[in-house]
mmCIF file of C-alpha atoms and ligand atoms in Angstrom:
data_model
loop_
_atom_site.group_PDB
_atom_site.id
_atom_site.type_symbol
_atom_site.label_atom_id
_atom_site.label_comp_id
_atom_site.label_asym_id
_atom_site.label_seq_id
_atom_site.Cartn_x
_atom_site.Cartn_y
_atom_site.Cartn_z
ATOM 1 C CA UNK A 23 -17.577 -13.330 23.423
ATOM 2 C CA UNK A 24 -20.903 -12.082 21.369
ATOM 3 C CA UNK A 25 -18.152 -9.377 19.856
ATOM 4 C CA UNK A 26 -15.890 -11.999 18.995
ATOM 5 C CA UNK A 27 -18.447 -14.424 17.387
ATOM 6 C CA UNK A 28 -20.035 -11.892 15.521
ATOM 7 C CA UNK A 29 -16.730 -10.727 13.970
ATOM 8 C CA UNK A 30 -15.739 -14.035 12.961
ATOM 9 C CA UNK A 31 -19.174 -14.551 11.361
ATOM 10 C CA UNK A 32 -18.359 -11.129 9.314
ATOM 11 C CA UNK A 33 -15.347 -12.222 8.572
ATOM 12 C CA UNK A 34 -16.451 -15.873 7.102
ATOM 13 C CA UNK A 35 -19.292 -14.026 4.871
ATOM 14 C CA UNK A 36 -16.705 -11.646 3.296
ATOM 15 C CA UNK A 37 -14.339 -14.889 2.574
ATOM 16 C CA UNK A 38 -17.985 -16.426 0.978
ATOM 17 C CA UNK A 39 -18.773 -13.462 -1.169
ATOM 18 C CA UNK A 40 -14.954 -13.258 -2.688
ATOM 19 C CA UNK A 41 -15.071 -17.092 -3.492
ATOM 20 C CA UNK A 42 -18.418 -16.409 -4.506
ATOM 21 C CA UNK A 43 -17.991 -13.881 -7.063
ATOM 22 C CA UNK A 44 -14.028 -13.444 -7.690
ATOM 23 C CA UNK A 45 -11.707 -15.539 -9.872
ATOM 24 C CA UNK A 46 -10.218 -18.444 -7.669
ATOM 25 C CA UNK A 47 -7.021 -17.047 -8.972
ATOM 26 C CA UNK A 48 -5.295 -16.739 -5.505
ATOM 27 C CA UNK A 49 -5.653 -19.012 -2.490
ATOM 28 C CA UNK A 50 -5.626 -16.288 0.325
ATOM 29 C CA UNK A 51 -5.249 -16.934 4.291
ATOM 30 C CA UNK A 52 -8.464 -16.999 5.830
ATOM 31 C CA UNK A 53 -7.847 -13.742 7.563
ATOM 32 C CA UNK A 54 -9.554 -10.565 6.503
ATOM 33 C CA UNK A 55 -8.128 -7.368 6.521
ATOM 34 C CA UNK A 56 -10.397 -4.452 7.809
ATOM 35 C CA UNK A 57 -9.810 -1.105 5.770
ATOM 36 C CA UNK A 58 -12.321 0.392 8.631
ATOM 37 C CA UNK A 59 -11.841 4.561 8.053
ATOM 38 C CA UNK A 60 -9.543 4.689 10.949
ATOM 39 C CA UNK A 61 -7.123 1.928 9.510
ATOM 40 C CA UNK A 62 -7.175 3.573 5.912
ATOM 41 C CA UNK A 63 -4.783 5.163 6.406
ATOM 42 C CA UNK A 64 -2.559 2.212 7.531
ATOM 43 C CA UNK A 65 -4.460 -0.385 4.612
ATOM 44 C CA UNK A 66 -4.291 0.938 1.673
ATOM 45 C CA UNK A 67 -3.003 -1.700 -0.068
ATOM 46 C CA UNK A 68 -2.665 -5.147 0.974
ATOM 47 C CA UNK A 69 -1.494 -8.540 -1.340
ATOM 48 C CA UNK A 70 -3.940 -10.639 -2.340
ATOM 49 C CA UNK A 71 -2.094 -13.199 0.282
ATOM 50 C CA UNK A 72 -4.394 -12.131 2.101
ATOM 51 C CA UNK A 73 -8.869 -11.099 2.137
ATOM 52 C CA UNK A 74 -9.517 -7.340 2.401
ATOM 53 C CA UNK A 75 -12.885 -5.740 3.654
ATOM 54 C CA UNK A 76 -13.456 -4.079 0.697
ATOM 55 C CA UNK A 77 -12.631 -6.318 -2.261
ATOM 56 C CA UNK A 78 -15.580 -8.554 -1.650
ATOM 57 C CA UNK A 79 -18.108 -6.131 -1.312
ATOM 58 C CA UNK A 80 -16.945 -4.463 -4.782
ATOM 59 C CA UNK A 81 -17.079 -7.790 -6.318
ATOM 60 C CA UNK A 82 -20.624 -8.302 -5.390
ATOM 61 C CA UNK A 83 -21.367 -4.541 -6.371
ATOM 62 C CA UNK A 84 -19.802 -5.221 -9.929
ATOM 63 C CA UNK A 85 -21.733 -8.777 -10.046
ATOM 64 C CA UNK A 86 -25.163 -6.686 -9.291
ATOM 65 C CA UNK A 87 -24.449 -3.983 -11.468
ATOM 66 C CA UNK A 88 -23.294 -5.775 -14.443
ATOM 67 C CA UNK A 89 -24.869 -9.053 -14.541
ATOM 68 C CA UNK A 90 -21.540 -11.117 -15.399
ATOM 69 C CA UNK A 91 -21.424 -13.836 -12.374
ATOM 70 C CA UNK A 92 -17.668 -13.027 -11.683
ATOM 71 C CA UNK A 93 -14.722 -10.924 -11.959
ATOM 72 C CA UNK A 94 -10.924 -10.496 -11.672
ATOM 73 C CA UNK A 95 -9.564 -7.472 -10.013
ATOM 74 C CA UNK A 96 -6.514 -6.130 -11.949
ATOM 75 C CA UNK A 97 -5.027 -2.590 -12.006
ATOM 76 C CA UNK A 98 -4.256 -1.426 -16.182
ATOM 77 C CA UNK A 99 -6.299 -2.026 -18.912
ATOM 78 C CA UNK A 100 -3.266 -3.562 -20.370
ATOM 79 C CA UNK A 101 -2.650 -6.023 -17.876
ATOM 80 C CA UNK A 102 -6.602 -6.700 -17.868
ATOM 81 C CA UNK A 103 -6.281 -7.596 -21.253
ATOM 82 C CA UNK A 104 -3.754 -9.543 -20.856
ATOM 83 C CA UNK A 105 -5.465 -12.004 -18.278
ATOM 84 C CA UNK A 106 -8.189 -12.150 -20.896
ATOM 85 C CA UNK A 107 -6.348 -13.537 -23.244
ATOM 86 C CA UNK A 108 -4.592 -15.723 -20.709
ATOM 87 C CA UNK A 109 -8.280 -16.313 -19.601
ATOM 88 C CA UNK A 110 -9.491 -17.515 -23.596
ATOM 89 C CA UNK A 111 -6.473 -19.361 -24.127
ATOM 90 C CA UNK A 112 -7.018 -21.493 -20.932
ATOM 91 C CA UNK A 113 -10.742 -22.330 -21.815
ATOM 92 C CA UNK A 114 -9.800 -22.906 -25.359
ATOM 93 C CA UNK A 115 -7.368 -25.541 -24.484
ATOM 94 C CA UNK A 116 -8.989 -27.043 -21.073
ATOM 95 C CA UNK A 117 -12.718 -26.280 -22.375
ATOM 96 C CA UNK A 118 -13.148 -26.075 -25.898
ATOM 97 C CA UNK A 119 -10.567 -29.146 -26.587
ATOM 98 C CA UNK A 120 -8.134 -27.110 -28.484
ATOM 99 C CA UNK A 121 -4.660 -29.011 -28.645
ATOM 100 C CA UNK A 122 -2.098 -27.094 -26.195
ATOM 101 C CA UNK A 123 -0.763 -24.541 -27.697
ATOM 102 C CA UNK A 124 -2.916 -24.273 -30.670
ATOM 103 C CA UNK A 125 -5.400 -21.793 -29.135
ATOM 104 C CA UNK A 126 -6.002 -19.116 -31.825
ATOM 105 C CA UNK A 127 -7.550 -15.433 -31.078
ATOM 106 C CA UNK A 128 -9.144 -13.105 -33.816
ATOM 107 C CA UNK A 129 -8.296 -9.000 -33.202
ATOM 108 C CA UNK A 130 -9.056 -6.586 -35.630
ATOM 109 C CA UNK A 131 -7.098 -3.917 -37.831
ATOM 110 C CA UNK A 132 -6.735 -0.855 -36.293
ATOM 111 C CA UNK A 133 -7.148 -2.125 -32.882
ATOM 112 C CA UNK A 134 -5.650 -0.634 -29.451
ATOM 113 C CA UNK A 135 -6.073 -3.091 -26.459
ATOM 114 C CA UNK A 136 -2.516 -1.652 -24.590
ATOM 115 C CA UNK A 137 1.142 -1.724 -24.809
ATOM 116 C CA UNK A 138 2.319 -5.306 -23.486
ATOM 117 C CA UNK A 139 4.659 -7.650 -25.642
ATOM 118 C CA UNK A 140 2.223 -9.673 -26.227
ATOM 119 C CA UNK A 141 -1.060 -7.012 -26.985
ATOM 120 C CA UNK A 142 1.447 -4.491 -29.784
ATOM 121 C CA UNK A 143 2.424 -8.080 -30.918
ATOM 122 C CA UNK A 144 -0.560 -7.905 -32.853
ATOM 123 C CA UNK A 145 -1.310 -4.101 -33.333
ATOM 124 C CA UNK A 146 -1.811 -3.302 -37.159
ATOM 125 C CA UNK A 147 0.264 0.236 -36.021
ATOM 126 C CA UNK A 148 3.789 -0.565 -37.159
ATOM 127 C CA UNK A 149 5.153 2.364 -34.474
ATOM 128 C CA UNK A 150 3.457 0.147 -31.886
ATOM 129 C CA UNK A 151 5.476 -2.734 -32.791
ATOM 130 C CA UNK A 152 8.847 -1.373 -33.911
ATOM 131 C CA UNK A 153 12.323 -2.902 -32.106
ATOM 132 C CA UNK A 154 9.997 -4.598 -29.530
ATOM 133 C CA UNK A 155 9.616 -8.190 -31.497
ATOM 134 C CA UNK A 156 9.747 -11.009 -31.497
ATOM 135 C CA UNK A 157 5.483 -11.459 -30.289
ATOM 136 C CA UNK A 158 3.964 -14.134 -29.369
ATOM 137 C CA UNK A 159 2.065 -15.642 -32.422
ATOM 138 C CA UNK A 160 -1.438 -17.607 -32.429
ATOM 139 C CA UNK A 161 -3.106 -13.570 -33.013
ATOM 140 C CA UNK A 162 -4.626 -13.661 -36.524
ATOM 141 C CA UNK A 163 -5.993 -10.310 -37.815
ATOM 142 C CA UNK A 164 -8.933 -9.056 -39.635
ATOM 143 C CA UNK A 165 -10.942 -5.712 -40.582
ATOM 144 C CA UNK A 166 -12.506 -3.961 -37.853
ATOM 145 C CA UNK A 167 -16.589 -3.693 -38.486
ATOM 146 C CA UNK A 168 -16.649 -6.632 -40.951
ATOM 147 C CA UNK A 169 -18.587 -10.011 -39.838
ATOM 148 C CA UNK A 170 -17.998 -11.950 -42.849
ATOM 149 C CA UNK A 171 -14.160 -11.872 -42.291
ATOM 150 C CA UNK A 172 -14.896 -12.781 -38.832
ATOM 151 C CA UNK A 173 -16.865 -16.300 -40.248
ATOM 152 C CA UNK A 174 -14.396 -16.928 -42.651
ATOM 153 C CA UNK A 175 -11.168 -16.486 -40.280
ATOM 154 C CA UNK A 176 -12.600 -18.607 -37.386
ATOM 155 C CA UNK A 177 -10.965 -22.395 -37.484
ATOM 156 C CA UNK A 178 -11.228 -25.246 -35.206
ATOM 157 C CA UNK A 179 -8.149 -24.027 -33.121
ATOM 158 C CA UNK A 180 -10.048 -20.067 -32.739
ATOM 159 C CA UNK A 181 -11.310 -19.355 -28.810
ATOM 160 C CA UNK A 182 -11.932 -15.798 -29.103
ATOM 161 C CA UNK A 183 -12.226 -13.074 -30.910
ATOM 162 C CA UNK A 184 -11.286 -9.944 -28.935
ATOM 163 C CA UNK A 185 -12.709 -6.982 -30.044
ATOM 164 C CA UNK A 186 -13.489 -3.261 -28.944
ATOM 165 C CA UNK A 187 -17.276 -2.011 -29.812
ATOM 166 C CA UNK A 188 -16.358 1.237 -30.660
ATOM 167 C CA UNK A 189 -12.161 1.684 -31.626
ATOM 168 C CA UNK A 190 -11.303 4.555 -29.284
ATOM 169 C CA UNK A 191 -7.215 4.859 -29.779
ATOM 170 C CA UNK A 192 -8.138 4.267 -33.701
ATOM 171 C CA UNK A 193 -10.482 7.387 -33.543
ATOM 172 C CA UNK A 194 -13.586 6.810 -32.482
ATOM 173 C CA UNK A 195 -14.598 4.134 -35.568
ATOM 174 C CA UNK A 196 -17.889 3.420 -34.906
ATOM 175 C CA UNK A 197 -18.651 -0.004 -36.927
ATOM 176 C CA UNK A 198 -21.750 -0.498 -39.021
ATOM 177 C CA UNK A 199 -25.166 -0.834 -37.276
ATOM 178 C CA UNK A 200 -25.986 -4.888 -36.723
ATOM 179 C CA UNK A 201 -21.947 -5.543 -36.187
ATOM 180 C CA UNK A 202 -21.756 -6.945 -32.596
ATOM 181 C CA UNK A 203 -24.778 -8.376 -32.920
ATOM 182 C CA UNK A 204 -23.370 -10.579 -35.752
ATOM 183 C CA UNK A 205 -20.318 -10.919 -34.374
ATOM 184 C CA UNK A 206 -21.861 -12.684 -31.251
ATOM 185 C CA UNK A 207 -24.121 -14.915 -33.383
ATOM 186 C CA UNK A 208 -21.045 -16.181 -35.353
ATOM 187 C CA UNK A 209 -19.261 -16.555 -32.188
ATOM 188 C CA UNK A 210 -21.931 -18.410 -30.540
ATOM 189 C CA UNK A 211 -22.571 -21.138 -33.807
ATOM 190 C CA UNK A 212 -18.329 -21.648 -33.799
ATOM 191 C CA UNK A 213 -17.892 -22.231 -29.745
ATOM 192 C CA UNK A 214 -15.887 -18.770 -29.410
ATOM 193 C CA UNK A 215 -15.557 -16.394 -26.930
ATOM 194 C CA UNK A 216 -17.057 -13.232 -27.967
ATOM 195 C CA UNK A 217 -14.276 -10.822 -25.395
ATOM 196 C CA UNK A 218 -15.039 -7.123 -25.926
ATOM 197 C CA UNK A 219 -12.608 -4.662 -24.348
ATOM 198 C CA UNK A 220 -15.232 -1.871 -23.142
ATOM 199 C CA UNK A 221 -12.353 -0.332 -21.193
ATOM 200 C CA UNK A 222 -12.533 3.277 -23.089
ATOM 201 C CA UNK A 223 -16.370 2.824 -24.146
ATOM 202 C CA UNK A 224 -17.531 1.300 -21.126
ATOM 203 C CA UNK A 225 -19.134 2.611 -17.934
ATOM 204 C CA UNK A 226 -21.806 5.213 -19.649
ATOM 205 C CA UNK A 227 -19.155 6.905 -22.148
ATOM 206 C CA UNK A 228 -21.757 5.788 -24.841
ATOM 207 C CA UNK A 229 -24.901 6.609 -23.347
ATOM 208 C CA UNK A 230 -25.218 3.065 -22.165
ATOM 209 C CA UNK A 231 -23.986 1.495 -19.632
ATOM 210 C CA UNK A 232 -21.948 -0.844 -21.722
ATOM 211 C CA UNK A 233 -21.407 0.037 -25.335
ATOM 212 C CA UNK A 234 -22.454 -3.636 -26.529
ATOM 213 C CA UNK A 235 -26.180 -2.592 -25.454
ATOM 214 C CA UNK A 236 -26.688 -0.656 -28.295
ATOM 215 C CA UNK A 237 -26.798 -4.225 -29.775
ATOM 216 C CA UNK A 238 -28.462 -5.734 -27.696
ATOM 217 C CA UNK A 239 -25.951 -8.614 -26.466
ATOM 218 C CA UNK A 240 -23.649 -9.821 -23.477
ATOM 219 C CA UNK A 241 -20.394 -10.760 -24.423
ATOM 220 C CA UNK A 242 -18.902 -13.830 -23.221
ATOM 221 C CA UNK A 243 -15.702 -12.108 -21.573
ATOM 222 C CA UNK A 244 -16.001 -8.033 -20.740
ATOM 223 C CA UNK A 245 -12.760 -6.146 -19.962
ATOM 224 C CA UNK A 246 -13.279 -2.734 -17.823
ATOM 225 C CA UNK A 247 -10.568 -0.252 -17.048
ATOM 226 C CA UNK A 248 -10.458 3.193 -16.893
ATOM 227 C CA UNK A 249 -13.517 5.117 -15.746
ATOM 228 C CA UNK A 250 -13.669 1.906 -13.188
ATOM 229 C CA UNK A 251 -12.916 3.901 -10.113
ATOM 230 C CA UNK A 252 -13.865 7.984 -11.544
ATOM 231 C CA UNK A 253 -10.260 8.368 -12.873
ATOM 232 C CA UNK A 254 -9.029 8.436 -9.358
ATOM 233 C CA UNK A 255 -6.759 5.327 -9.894
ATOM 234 C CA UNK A 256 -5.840 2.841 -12.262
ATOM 235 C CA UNK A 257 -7.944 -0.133 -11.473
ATOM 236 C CA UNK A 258 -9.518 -2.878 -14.197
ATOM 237 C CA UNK A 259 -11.303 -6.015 -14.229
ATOM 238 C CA UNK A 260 -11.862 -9.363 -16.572
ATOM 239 C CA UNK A 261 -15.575 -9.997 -16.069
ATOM 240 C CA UNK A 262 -17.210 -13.497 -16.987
ATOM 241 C CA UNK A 263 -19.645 -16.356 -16.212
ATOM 242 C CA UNK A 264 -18.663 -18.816 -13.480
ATOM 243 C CA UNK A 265 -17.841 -21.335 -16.538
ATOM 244 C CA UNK A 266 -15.556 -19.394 -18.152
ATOM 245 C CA UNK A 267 -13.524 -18.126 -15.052
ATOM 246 C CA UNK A 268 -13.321 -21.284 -13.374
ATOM 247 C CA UNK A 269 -10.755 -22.232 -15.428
ATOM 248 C CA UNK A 270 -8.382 -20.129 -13.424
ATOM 249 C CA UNK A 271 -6.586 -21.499 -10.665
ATOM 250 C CA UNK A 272 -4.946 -20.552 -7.298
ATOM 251 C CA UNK A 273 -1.403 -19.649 -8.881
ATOM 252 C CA UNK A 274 -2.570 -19.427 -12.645
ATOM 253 C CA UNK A 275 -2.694 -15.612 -12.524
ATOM 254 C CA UNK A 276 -1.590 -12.860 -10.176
ATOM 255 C CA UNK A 277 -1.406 -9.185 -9.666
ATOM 256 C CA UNK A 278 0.169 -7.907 -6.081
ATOM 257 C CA UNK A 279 -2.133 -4.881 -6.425
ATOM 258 C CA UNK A 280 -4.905 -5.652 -8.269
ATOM 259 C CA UNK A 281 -8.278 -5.849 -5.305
ATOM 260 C CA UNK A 282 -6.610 -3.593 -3.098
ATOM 261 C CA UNK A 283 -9.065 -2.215 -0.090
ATOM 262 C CA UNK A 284 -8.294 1.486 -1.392
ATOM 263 C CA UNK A 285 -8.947 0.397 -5.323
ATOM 264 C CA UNK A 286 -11.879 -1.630 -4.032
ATOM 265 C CA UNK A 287 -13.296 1.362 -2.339
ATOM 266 C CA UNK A 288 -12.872 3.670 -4.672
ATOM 267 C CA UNK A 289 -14.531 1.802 -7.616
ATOM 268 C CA UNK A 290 -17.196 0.947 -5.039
ATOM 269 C CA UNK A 291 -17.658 4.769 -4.167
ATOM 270 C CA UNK A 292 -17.318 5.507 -8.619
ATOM 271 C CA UNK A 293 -20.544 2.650 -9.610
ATOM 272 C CA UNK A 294 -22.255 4.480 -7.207
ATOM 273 C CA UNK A 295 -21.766 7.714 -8.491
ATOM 274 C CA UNK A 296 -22.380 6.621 -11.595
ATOM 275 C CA UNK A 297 -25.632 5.125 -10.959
ATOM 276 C CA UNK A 298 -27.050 7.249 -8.447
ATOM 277 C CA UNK A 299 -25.868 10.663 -10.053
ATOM 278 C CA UNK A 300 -27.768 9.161 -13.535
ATOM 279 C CA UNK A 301 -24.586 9.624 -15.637
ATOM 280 C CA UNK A 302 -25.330 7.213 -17.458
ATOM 281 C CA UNK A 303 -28.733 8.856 -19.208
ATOM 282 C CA UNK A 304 -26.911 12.402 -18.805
ATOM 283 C CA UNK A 305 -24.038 11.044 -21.340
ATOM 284 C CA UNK A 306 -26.878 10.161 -23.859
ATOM 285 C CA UNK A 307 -28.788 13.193 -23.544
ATOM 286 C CA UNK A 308 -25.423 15.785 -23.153
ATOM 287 C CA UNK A 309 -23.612 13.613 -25.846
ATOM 288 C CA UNK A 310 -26.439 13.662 -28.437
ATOM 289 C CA UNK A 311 -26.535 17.704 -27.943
ATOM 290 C CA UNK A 312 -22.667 18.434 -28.001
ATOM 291 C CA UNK A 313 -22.805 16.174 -31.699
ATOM 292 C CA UNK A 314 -25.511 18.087 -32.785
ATOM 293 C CA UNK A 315 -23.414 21.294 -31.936
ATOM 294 C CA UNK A 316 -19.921 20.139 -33.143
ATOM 295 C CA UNK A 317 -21.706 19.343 -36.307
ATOM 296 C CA UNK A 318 -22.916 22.769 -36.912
ATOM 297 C CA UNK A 319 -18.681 24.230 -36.839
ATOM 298 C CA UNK A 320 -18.357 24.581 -40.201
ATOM 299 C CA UNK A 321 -14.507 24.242 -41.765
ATOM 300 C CA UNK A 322 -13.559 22.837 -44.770
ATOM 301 C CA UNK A 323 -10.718 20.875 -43.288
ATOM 302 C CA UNK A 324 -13.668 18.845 -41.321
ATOM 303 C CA UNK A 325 -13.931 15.282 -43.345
ATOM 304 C CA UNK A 326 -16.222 13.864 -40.687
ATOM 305 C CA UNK A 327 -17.889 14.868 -37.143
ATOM 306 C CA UNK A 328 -19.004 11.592 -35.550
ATOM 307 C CA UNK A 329 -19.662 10.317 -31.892
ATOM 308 C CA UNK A 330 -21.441 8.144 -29.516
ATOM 309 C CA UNK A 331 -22.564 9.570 -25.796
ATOM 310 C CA UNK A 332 -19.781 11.985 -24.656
ATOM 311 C CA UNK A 333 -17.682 10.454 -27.259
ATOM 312 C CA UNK A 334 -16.533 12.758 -30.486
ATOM 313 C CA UNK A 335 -13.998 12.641 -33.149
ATOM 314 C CA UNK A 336 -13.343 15.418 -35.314
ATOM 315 C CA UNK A 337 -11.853 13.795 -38.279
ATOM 316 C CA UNK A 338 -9.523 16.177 -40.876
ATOM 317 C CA UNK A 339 -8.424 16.526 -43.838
ATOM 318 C CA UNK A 340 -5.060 17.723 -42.065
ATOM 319 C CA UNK A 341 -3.349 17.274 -39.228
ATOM 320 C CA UNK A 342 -5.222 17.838 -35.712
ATOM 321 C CA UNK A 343 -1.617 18.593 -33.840
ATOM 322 C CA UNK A 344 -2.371 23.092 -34.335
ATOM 323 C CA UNK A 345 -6.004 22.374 -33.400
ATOM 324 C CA UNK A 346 -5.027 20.619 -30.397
ATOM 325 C CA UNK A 347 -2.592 22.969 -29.415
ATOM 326 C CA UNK A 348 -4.705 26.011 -30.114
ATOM 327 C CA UNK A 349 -7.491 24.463 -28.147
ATOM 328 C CA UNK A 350 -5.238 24.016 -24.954
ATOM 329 C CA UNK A 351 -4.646 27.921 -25.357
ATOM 330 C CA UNK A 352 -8.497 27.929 -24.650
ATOM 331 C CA UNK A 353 -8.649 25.707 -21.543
ATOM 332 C CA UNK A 354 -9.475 22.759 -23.969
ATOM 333 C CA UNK A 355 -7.578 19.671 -23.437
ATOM 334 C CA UNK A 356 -8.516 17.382 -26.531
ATOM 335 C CA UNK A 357 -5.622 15.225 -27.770
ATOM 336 C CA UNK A 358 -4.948 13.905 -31.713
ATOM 337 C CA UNK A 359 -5.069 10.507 -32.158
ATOM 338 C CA UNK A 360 -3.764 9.580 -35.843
ATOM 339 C CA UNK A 361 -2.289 12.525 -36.539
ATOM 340 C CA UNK A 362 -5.736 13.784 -38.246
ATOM 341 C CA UNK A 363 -8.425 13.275 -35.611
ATOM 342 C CA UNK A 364 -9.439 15.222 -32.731
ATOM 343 C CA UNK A 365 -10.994 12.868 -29.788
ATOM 344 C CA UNK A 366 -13.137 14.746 -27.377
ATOM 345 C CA UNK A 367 -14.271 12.783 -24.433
ATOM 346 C CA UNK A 368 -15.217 15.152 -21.448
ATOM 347 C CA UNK A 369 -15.889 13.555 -18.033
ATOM 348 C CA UNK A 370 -19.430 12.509 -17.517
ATOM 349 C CA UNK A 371 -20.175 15.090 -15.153
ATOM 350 C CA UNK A 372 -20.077 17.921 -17.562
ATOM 351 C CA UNK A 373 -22.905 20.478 -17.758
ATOM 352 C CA UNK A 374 -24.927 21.405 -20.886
ATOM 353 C CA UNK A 375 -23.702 25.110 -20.124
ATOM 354 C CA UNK A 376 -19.544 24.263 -20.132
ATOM 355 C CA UNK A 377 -20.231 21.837 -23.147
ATOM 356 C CA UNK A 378 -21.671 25.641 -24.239
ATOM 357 C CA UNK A 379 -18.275 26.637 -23.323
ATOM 358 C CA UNK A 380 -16.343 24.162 -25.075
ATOM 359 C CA UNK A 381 -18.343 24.460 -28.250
ATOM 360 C CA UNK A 382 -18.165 28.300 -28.397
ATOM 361 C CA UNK A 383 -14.002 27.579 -28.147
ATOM 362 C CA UNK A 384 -14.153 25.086 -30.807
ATOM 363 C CA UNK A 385 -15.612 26.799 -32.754
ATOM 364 C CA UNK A 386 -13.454 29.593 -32.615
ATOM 365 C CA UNK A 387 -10.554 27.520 -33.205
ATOM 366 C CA UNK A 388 -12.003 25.377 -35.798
ATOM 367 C CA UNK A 389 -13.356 28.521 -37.676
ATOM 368 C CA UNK A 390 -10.204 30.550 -37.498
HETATM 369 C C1 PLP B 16 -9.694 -0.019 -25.552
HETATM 370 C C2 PLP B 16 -8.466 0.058 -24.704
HETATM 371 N N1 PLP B 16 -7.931 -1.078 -24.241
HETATM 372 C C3 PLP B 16 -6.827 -1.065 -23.464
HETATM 373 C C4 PLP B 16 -6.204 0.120 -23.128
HETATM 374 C C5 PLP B 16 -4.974 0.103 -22.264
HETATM 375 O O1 PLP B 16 -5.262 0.590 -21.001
HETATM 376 P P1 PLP B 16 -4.091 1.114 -20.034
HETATM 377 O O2 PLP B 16 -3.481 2.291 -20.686
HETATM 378 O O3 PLP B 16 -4.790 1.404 -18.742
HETATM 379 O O4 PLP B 16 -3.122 -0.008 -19.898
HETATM 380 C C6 PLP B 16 -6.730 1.323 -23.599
HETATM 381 C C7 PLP B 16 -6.082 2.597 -23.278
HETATM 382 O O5 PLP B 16 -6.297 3.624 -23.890
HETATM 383 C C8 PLP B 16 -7.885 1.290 -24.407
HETATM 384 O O6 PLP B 16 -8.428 2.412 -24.899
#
């Protein structure tokens, strides 16, 4: 009897902590479903019909962690996006006042937020778009690291402007110092959501733990994917205040997978790491030494060198495709983006002696 009691008491807080700190996106069965180590192997991965163990304990983890009151467990960064923007549509029409179907979002040139109708609907890369139209409209764009064009394309119809603090896919453009910060106050004086997709910069990559604390602000909306659970599995989240994603309701949004006890428990296991194994600091301190180093190759098809944490582009003259290819011959795996720029972007648990490695390598190739 005192077995049974105290497992339905277990059971009630996990429903609690979901409701408190998840989306009310689904309206689950009151039945939780252990993913206890001997039943891992059976629950993996179980529908959001129903609770898991392990989804409300993440969602508390990620509340503590980040700050952001609640979150919506998805699985790509695409579709992540993509519930943000369903997210800042919603609250621009139900919240803001926006007529329906006016709501307007701001994205800048050169972004890359993923590969859904809707998100190449308003890439500036033509190859993005090509023979997959017609796109959704109500995306207006403007230039990437520029706040004036950010006051002077908001109207009364804009609820966001979705942004990424550093443009990875575009090649590591790192906008001028004071940016975000400006971006946010202009957001904040025109009633927009300020939604910045940290799901390449995010999680230490920088040398913070979000790249938006360089600036010193908190976005309205954050988007995480990636590095969310260590590269072991695709898992992503919307994060937000209690305000924002209220407006969700049981039915408005869904993903079969995304919360899934083994996606749950992974991430879980991956904040950890990255807190307790101080990645975080190590990505500043490693990242600021591997710059320094990649600064000193010297080749005069090298236009630029820049980076952020364990974050560096190599920008050319020429194309990056043979540098690429001759650093794979090396045990380097650093792919091109834009045809002229190399993007390196190690793991955060890299040494200072194989960044030695990788630097003696580069240097080779670069120098050849
Ligand atoms: C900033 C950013 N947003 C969104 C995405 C899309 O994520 P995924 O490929 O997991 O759908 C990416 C992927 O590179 C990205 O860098």
């Amino acid at each position: 009897m005192q077995q049974l009691y105290e497992k339905l008491t277990y059971t009630q807080e996990l429903i609690d902590l979901e409701n408190e700190f998840g989306v009310h996106n689904y309206h689950p069965l009151e039945v939780v479903l252990l993913a206890l180590q001997e039943q891992a192997a059976k629950i993996t991965l179980s529908s959001r019909a129903f609770h898991n163990e392990q989804l409300p304990h993440y969602l508390k983890e990620l509340h503590d962690l980040t700050g952001f009151e609640m979150a919506m467990p998805l699985n790509s960064g695409t579709e992540a996006v993509e519930a943000a923007i369903k997210i800042a549509r919603k609250w621009g029409h139900k919240i803001k006042g926006i007529p329906e179907g006016k709501a307007e979002i701001i994205v800048c040139d050169g972004n890359f937020h993923g590969r859904t109708i809707a998100i190449v609907g308003f890439s500036s890369s033509a190859e993005y778009r090509d023979g997959f139209g017609p796109f959704p409209a109500g995306f207006n764009l403007i230039p990437f690291g520029d706040a004036e064009a950010l006051r002077n394309a908001i109207t009364p119809n804009t609820c966001a402007f979705l942004v990424e603090p550093i443009q990875g896919e575009g090649g590591i453009i790192i906008p001028p110092d004071g940016y975000l910060h400006a971006a946010a106050e202009i957001c904040k004086q025109n009633n927009v959501l300020l939604v910045l997709d940290e799901i390449q910069s995010g999680l230490g990559r920088t040398g913070k733990l979000f790249c938006y604390e360089h600036e010193n602000i908190t976005p309205d909306v954050l988007i995480l994917g990636k590095a969310l659970a260590g590269g072991f599995m695709p898992v992503s989240a919307v994060l937000a205040s209690r305000e924002i994603l209220g407006v969700i309701q049981p039915g408005d949004h869904g993903s079969t997978f995304g919360g899934n006890p083994l996606a749950c428990a992974v991430a879980r296991a991956a904040l950890r790491v990255l807190v307790e194994e101080k990645m975080i600091d190590r990505a500043a301190e490693l990242g600021a030494y591997f710059l320094e180093r990649v600064r000193a190759i010297r080749n005069r098809d090298i236009k630029e060198v820049r980076g952020k944490g364990l974050w560096i582009a190599i920008e050319l003259n020429g194309m990056a495709r043979p540098y690429c290819e001759a650093l794979k011959e090396q045990g380097i795996l650093a792919k091109e983006t834009h045809d002229h720029i190399i993007r390196i972007a190690p793991p955060l648990t890299i040494t200072r002696d194989e960044i030695d490695w990788a630097v003696q390598r580069l240097t080779k190739v670069l120098e050849a």
